[in-house]
PDB file of C-alpha atoms and ligand atoms in Angstrom:
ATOM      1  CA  UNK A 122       0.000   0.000   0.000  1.00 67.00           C
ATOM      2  CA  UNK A 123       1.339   3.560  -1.091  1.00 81.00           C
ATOM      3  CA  UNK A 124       2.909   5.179   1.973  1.00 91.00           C
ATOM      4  CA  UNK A 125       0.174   7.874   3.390  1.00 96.00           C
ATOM      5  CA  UNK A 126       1.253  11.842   2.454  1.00 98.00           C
ATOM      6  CA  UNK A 127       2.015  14.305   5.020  1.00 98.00           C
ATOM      7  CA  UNK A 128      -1.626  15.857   4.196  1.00 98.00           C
ATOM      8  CA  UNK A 129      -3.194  12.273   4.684  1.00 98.00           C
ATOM      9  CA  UNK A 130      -1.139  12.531   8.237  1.00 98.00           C
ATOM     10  CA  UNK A 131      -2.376  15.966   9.228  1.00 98.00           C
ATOM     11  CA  UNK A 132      -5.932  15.090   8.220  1.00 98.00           C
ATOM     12  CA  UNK A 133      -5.486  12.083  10.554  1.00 98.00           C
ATOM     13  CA  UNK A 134      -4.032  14.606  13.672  1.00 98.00           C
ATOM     14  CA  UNK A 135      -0.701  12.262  13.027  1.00 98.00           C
ATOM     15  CA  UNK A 136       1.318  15.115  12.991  1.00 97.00           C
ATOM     16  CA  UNK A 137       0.866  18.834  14.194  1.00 98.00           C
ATOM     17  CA  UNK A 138      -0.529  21.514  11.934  1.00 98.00           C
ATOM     18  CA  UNK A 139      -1.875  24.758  12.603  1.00 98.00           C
ATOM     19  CA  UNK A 140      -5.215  24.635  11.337  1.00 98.00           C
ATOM     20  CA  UNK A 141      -7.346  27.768  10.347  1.00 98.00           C
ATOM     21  CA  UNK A 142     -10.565  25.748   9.026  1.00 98.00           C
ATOM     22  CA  UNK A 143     -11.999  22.387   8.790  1.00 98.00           C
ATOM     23  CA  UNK A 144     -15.566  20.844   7.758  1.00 98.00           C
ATOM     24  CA  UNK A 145     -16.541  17.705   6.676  1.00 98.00           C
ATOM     25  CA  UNK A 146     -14.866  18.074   3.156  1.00 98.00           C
ATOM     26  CA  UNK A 147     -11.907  19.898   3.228  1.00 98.00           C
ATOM     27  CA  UNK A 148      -8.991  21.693   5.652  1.00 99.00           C
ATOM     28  CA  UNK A 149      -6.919  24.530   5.958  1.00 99.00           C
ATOM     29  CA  UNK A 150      -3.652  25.002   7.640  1.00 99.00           C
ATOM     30  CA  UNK A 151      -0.893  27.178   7.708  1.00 99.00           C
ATOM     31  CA  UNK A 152       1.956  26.646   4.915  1.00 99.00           C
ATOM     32  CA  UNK A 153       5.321  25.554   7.401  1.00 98.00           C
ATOM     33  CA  UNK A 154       7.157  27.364   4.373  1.00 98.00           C
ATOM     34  CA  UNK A 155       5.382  30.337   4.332  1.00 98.00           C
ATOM     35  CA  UNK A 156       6.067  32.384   1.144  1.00 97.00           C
ATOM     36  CA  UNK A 157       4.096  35.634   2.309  1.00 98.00           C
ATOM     37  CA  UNK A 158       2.702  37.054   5.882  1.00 98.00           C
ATOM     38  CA  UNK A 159      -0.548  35.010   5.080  1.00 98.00           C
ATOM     39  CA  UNK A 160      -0.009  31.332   3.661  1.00 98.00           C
ATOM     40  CA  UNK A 161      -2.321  28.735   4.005  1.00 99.00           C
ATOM     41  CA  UNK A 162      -3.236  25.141   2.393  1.00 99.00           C
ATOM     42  CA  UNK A 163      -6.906  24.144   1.821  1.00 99.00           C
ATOM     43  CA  UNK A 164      -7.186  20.412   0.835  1.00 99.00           C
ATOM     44  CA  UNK A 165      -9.523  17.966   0.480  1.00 98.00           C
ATOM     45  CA  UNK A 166     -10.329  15.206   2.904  1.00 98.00           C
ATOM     46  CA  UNK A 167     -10.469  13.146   0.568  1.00 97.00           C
ATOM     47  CA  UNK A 168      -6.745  11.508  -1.138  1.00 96.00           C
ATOM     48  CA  UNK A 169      -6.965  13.153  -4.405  1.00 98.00           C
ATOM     49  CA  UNK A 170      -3.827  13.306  -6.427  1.00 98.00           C
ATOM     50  CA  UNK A 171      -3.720  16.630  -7.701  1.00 98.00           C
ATOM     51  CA  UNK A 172      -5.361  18.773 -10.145  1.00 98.00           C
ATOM     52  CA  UNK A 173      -4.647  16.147 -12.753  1.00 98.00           C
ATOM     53  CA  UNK A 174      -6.666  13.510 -11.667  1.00 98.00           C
ATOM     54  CA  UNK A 175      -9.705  15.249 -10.468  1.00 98.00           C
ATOM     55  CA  UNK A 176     -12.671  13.489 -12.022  1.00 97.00           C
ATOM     56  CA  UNK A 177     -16.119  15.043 -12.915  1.00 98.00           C
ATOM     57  CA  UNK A 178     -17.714  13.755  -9.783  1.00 98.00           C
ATOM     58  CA  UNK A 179     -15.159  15.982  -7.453  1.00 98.00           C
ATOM     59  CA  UNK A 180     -17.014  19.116  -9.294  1.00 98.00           C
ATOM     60  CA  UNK A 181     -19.171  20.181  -6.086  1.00 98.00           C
ATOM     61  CA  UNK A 182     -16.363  19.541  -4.199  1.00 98.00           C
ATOM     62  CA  UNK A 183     -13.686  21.890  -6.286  1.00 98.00           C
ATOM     63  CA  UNK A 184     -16.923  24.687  -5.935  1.00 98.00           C
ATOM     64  CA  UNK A 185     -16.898  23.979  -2.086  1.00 98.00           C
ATOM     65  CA  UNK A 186     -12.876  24.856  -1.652  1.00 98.00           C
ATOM     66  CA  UNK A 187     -12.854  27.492  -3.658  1.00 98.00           C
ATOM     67  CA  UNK A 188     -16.065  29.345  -1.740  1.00 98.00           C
ATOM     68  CA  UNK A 189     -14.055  28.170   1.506  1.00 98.00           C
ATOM     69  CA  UNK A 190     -10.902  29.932   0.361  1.00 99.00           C
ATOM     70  CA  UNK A 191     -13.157  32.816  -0.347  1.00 98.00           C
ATOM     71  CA  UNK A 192     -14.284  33.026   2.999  1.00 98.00           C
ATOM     72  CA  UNK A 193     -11.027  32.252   4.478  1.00 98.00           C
ATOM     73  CA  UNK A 194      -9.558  35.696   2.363  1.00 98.00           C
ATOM     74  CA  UNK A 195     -12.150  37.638   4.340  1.00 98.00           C
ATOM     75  CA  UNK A 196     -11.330  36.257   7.978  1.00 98.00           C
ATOM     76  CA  UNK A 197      -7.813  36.547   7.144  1.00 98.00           C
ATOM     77  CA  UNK A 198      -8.470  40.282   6.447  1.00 98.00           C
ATOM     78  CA  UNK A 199      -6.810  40.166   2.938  1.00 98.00           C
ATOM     79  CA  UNK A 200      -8.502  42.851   1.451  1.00 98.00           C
ATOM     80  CA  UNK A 201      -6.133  43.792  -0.443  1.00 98.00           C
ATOM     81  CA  UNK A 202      -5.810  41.101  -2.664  1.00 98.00           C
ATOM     82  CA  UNK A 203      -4.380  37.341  -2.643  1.00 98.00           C
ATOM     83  CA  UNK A 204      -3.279  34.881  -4.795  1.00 98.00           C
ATOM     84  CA  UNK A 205      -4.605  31.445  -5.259  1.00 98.00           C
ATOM     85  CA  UNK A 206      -2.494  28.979  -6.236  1.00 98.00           C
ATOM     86  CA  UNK A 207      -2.701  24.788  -7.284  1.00 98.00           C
ATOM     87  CA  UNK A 208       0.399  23.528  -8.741  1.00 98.00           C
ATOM     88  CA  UNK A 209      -0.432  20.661 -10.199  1.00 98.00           C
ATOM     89  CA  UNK A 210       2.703  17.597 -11.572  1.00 98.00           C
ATOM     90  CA  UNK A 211       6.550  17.767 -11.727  1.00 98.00           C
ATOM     91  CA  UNK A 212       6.331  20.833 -14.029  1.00 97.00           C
ATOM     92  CA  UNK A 213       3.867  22.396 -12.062  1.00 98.00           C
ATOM     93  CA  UNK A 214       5.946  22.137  -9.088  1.00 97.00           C
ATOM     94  CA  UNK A 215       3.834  20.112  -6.718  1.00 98.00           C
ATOM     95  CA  UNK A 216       6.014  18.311  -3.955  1.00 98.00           C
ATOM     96  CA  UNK A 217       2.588  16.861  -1.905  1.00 98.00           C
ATOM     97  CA  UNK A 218       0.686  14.364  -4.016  1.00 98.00           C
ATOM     98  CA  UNK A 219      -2.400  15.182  -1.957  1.00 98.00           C
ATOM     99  CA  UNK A 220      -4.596  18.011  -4.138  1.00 98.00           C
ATOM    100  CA  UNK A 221      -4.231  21.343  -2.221  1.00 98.00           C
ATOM    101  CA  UNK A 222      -4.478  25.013  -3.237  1.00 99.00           C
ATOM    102  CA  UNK A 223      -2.491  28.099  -1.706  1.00 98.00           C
ATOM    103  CA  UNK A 224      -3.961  30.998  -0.393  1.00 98.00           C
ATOM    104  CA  UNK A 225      -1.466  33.813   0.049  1.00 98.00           C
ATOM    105  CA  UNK A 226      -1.426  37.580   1.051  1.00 98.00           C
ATOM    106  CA  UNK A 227      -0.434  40.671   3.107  1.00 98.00           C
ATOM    107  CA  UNK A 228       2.136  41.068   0.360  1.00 98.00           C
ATOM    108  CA  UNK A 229       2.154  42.290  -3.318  1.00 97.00           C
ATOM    109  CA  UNK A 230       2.286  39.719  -5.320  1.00 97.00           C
ATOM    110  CA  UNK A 231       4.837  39.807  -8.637  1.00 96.00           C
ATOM    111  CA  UNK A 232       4.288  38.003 -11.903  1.00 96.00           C
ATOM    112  CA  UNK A 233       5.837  36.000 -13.486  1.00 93.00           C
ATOM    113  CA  UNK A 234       5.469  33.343 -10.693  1.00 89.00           C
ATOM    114  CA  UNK A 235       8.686  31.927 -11.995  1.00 80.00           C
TER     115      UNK A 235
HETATM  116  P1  5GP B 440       3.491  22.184  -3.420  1.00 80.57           P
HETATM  117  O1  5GP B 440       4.946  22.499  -3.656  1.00 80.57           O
HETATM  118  O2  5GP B 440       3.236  20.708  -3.514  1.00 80.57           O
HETATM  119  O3  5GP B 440       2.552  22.984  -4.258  1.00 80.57           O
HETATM  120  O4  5GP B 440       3.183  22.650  -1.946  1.00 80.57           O
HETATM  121  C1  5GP B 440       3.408  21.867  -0.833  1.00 80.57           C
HETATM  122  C2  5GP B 440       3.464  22.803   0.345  1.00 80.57           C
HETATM  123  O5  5GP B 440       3.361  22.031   1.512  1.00 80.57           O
HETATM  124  C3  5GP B 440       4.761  23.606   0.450  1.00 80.57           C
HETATM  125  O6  5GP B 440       4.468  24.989   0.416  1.00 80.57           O
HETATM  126  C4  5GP B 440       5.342  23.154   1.791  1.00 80.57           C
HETATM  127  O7  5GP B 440       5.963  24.207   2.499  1.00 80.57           O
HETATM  128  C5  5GP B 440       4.117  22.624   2.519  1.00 80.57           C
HETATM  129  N1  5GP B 440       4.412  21.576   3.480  1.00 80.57           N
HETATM  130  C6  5GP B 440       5.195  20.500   3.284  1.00 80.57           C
HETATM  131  N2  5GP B 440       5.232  19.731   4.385  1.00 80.57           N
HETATM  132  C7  5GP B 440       4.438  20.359   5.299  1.00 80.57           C
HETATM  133  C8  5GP B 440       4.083  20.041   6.645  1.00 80.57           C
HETATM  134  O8  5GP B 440       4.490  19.044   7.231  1.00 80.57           O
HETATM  135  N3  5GP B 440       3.241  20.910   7.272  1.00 80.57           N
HETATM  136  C9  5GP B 440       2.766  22.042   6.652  1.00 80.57           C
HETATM  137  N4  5GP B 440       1.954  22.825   7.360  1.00 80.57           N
HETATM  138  N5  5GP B 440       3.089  22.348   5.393  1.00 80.57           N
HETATM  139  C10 5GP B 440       3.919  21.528   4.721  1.00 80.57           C
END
């Protein structure tokens, strides 16, 4: 059996996390890297891959995270803006294969991400 990700493990209280949010479907954290004063993960319960191998039953569930993040913006008075971010395969640059999207803020963002 495939060796559980260090998502799966927080989801399971395995290991420490600070968490910001958590229903039945999905949970929030704070990024242990952060790249910006506000950096959190929202994942799904669920063990989804990434991006990738979201199928089209997972729909209501993609709307759900995103309206969470939403609502996580506002309590994390970012106001001024944030950027949401899902990087998705090797190219994409995702290092947890467990789906999860960034929310960061309370700094300008640049572009190109790089
Ligand atoms: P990715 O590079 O896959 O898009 O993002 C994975 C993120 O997970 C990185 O920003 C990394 O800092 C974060 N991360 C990795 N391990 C842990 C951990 O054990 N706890 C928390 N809170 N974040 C982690």
């Amino acid at each position: 059996m495939a060796q559980p990700t260090i998502f799966q493990r927080i989801i399971e209280r395995e290991i420490p996390a600070d968490i910001v949010y958590e229903d039945d479907e999905c949970l929030a954290f704070r990024d242990i890297a952060p790249q910006a004063p506000v950096h959190v993960l929202v994942i799904p319960k669920r063990p989804i891959k990434s991006w990738a191998t979201l199928d089209d039953g997972d729909a209501a569930l993609v709307a759900h995270i995103v309206l969470v993040i939403r609502n996580l913006a506002v309590e994390l008075q970012l106001e001024d803006g944030y950027r949401v971010v899902c990087n998705s395969g090797d190219d994409g640059g995702q290092t947890v294969d467990h789906l999860h999207f960034h929310l960061m803020g309370g700094r300008p963002m640049r572009w190109p991400p790089g």
